[in-house]
PDB file of C-alpha atoms in Angstrom:
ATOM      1  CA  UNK A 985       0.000   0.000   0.000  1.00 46.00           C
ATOM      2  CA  UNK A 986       2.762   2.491   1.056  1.00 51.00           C
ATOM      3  CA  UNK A 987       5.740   1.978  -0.082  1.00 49.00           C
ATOM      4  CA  UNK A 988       9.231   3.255   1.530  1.00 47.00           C
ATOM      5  CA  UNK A 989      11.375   5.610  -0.775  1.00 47.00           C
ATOM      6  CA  UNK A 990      13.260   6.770   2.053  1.00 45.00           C
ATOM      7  CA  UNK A 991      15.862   4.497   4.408  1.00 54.00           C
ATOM      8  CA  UNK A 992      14.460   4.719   7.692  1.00 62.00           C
ATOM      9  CA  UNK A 993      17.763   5.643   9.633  1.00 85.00           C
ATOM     10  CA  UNK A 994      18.377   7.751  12.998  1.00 87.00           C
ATOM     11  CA  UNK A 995      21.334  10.320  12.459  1.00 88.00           C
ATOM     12  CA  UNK A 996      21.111  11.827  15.883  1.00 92.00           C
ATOM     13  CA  UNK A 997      19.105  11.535  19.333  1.00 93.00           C
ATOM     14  CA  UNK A 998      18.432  13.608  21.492  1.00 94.00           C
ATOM     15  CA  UNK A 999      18.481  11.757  25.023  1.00 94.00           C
ATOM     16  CA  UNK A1000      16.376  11.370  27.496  1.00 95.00           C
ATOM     17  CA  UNK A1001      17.784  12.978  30.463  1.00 95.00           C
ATOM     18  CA  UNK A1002      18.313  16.276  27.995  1.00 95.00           C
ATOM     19  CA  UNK A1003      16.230  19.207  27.397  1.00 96.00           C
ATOM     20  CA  UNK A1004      16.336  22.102  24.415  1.00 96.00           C
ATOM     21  CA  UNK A1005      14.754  25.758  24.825  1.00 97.00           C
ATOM     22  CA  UNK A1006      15.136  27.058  21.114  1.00 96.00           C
ATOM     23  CA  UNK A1007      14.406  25.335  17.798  1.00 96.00           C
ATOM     24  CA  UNK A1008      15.872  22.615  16.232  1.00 96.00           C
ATOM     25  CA  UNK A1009      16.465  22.123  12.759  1.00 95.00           C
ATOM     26  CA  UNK A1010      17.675  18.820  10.827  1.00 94.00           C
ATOM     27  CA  UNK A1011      18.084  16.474   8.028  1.00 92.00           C
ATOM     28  CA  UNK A1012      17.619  12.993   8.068  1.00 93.00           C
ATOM     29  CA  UNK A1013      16.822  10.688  10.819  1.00 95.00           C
ATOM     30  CA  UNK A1014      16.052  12.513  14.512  1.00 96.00           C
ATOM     31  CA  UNK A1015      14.777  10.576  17.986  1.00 97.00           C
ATOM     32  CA  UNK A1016      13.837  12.607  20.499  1.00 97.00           C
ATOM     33  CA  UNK A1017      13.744  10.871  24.082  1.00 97.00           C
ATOM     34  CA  UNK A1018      14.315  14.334  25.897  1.00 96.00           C
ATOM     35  CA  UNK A1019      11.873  17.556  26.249  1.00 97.00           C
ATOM     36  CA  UNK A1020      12.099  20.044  23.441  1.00 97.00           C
ATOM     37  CA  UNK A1021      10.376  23.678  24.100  1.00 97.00           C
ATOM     38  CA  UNK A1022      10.555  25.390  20.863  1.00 97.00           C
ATOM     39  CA  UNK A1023       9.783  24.253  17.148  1.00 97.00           C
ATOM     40  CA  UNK A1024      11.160  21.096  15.590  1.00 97.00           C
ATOM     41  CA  UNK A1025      11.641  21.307  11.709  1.00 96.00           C
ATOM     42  CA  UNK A1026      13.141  18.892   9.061  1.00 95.00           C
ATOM     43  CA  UNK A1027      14.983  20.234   5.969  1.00 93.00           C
ATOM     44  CA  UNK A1028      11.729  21.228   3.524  1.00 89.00           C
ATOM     45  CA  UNK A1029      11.740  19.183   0.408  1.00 87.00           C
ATOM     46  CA  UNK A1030      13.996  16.337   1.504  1.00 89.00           C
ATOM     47  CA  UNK A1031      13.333  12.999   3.003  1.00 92.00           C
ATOM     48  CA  UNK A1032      13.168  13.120   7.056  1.00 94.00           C
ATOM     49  CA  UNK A1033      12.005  10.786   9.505  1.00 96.00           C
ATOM     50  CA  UNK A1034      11.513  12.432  13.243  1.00 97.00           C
ATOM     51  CA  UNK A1035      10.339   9.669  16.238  1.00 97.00           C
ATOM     52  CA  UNK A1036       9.344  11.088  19.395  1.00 97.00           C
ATOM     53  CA  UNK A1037       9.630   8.216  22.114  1.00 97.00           C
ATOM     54  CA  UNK A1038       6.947   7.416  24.837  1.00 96.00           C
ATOM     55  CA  UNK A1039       9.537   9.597  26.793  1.00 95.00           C
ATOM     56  CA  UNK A1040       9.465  12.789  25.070  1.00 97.00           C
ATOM     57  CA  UNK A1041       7.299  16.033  25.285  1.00 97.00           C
ATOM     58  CA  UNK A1042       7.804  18.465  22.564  1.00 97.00           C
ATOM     59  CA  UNK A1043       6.395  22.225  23.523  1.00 98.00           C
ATOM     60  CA  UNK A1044       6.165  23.644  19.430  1.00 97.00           C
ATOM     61  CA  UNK A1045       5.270  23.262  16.045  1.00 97.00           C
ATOM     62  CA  UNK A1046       6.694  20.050  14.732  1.00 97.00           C
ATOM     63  CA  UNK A1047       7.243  19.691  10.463  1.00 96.00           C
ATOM     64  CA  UNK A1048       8.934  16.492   9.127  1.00 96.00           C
ATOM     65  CA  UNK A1049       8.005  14.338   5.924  1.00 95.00           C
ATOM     66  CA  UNK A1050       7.400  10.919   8.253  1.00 96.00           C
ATOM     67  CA  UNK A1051       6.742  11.895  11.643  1.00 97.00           C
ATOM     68  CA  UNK A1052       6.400   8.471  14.578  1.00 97.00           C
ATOM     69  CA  UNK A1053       4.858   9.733  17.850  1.00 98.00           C
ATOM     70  CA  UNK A1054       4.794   7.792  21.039  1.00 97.00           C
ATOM     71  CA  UNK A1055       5.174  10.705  22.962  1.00 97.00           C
ATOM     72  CA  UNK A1056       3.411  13.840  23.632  1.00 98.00           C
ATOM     73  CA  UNK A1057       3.500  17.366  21.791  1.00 98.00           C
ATOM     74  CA  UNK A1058       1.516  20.669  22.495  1.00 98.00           C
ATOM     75  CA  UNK A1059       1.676  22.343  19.302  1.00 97.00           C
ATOM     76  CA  UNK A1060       0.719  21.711  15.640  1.00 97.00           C
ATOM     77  CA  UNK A1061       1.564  18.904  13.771  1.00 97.00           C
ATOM     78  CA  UNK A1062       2.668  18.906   9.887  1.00 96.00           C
ATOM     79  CA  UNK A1063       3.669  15.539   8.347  1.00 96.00           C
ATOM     80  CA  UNK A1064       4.125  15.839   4.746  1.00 94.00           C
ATOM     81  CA  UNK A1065       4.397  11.725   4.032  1.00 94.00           C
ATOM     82  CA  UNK A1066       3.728   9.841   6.822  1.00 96.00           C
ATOM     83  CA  UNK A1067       2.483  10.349  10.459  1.00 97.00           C
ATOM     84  CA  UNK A1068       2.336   7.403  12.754  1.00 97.00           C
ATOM     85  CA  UNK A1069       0.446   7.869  15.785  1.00 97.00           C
ATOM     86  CA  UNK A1070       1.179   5.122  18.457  1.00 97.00           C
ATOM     87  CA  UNK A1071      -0.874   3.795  21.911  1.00 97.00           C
ATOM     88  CA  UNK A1072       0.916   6.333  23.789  1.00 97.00           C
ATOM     89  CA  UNK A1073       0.884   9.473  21.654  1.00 97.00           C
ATOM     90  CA  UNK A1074      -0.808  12.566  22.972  1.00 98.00           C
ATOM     91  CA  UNK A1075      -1.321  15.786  20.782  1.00 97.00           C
ATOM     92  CA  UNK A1076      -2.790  18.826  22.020  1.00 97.00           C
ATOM     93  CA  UNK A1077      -3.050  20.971  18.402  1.00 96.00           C
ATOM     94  CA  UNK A1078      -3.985  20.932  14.464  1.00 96.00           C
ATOM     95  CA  UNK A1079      -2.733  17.962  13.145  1.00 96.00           C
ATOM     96  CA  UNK A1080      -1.818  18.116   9.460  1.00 96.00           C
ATOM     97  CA  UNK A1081      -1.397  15.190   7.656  1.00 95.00           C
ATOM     98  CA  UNK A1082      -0.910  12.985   4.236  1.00 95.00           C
ATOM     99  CA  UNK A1083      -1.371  10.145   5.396  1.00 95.00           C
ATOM    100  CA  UNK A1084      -2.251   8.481   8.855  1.00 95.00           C
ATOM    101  CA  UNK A1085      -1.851   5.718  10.685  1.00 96.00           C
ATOM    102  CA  UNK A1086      -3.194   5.552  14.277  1.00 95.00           C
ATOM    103  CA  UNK A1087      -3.114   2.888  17.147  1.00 96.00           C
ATOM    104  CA  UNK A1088      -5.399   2.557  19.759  1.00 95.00           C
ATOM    105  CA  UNK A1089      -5.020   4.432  22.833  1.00 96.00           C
ATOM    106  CA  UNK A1090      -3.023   7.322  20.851  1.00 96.00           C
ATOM    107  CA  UNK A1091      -5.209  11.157  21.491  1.00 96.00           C
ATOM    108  CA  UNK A1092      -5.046  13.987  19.418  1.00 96.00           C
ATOM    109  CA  UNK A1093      -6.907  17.207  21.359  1.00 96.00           C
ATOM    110  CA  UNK A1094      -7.477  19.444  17.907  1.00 94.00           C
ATOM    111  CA  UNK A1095      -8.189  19.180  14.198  1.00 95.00           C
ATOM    112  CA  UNK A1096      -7.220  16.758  11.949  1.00 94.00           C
ATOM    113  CA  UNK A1097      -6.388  18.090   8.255  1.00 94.00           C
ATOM    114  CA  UNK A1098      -5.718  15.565   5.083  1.00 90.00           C
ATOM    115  CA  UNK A1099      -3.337  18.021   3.350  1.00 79.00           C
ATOM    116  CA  UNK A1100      -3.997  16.347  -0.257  1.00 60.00           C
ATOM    117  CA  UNK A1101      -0.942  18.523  -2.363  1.00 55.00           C
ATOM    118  CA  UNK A1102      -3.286  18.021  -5.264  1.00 46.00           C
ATOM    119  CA  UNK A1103      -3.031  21.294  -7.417  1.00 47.00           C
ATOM    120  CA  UNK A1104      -6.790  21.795  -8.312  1.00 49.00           C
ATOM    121  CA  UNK A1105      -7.050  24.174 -11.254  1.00 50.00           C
ATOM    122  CA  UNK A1106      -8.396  27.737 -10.472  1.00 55.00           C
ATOM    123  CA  UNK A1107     -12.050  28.604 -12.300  1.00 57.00           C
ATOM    124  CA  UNK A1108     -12.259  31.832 -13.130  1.00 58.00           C
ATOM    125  CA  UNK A1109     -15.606  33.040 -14.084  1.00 61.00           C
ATOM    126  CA  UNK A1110     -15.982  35.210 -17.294  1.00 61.00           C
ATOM    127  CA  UNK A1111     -16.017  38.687 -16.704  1.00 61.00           C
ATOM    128  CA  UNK A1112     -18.858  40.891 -18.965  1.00 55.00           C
ATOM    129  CA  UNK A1113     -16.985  43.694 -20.916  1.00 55.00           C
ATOM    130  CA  UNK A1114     -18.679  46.766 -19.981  1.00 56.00           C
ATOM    131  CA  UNK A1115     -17.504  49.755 -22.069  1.00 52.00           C
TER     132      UNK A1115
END
């Protein structure tokens, strides 16, 4: 159904007994076990994967193309490929989303949006010539 373009490798981690004020920006693989206040965002137009463990709370706006939760984040949510929400996931925010897969158990406190990236063509309705 889905298939995998990307390799689904970790570059960095941030660990659990660590925690960030400020945002972070990266490329790649990133597992945060640690608490993050600020906004997390992956390098637009390339392939990312971002997990956030059971252990983690995020306090921002999160953006990666194939975003796992299993922890908790107050903020919105953009996921341009992939979001995975697992049993343990907690959301409090607009959740914006290609595609979605979601466990039992996981909570999302806010909107879900299916961002389609389909360019619809714009109608324009014929204007009458007055002289």
């Amino acid at each position: 159904m889905f298939t995998r373009k990307t390799k689904s490798t970790i570059d960095s981690l941030i660990g659990m007994s660590t925690s960030i004020t400020g945002d972070v920006g990266f490329k790649g693989g990133l597992r945060i076990d640690g608490a993050i206040t600020g906004n997390i965002n992956a390098e637009a137009g390339q392939p990312s994967v971002l997990v956030i463990s059971e252990h983690a709370k995020v306090v921002g706006e999160v953006r990666a193309a194939h975003l796992i939760v299993n922890g908790e984040i107050v903020g919105d949510v953009h996921s341009s490929e992939l979001l995975e929400l697992q049993p343990k996931a907690r959301i409090t925010g607009n959740v914006f989303y290609k595609a979605l897969e979601m466990h039992g158990g996981a909570l999302v406190s806010g909107k879900l949006s299916h961002d389609q990236q389909v360019e619809t063509p714009l109608l324009k309705l014929a204007a009458s010539s007055e002289a």
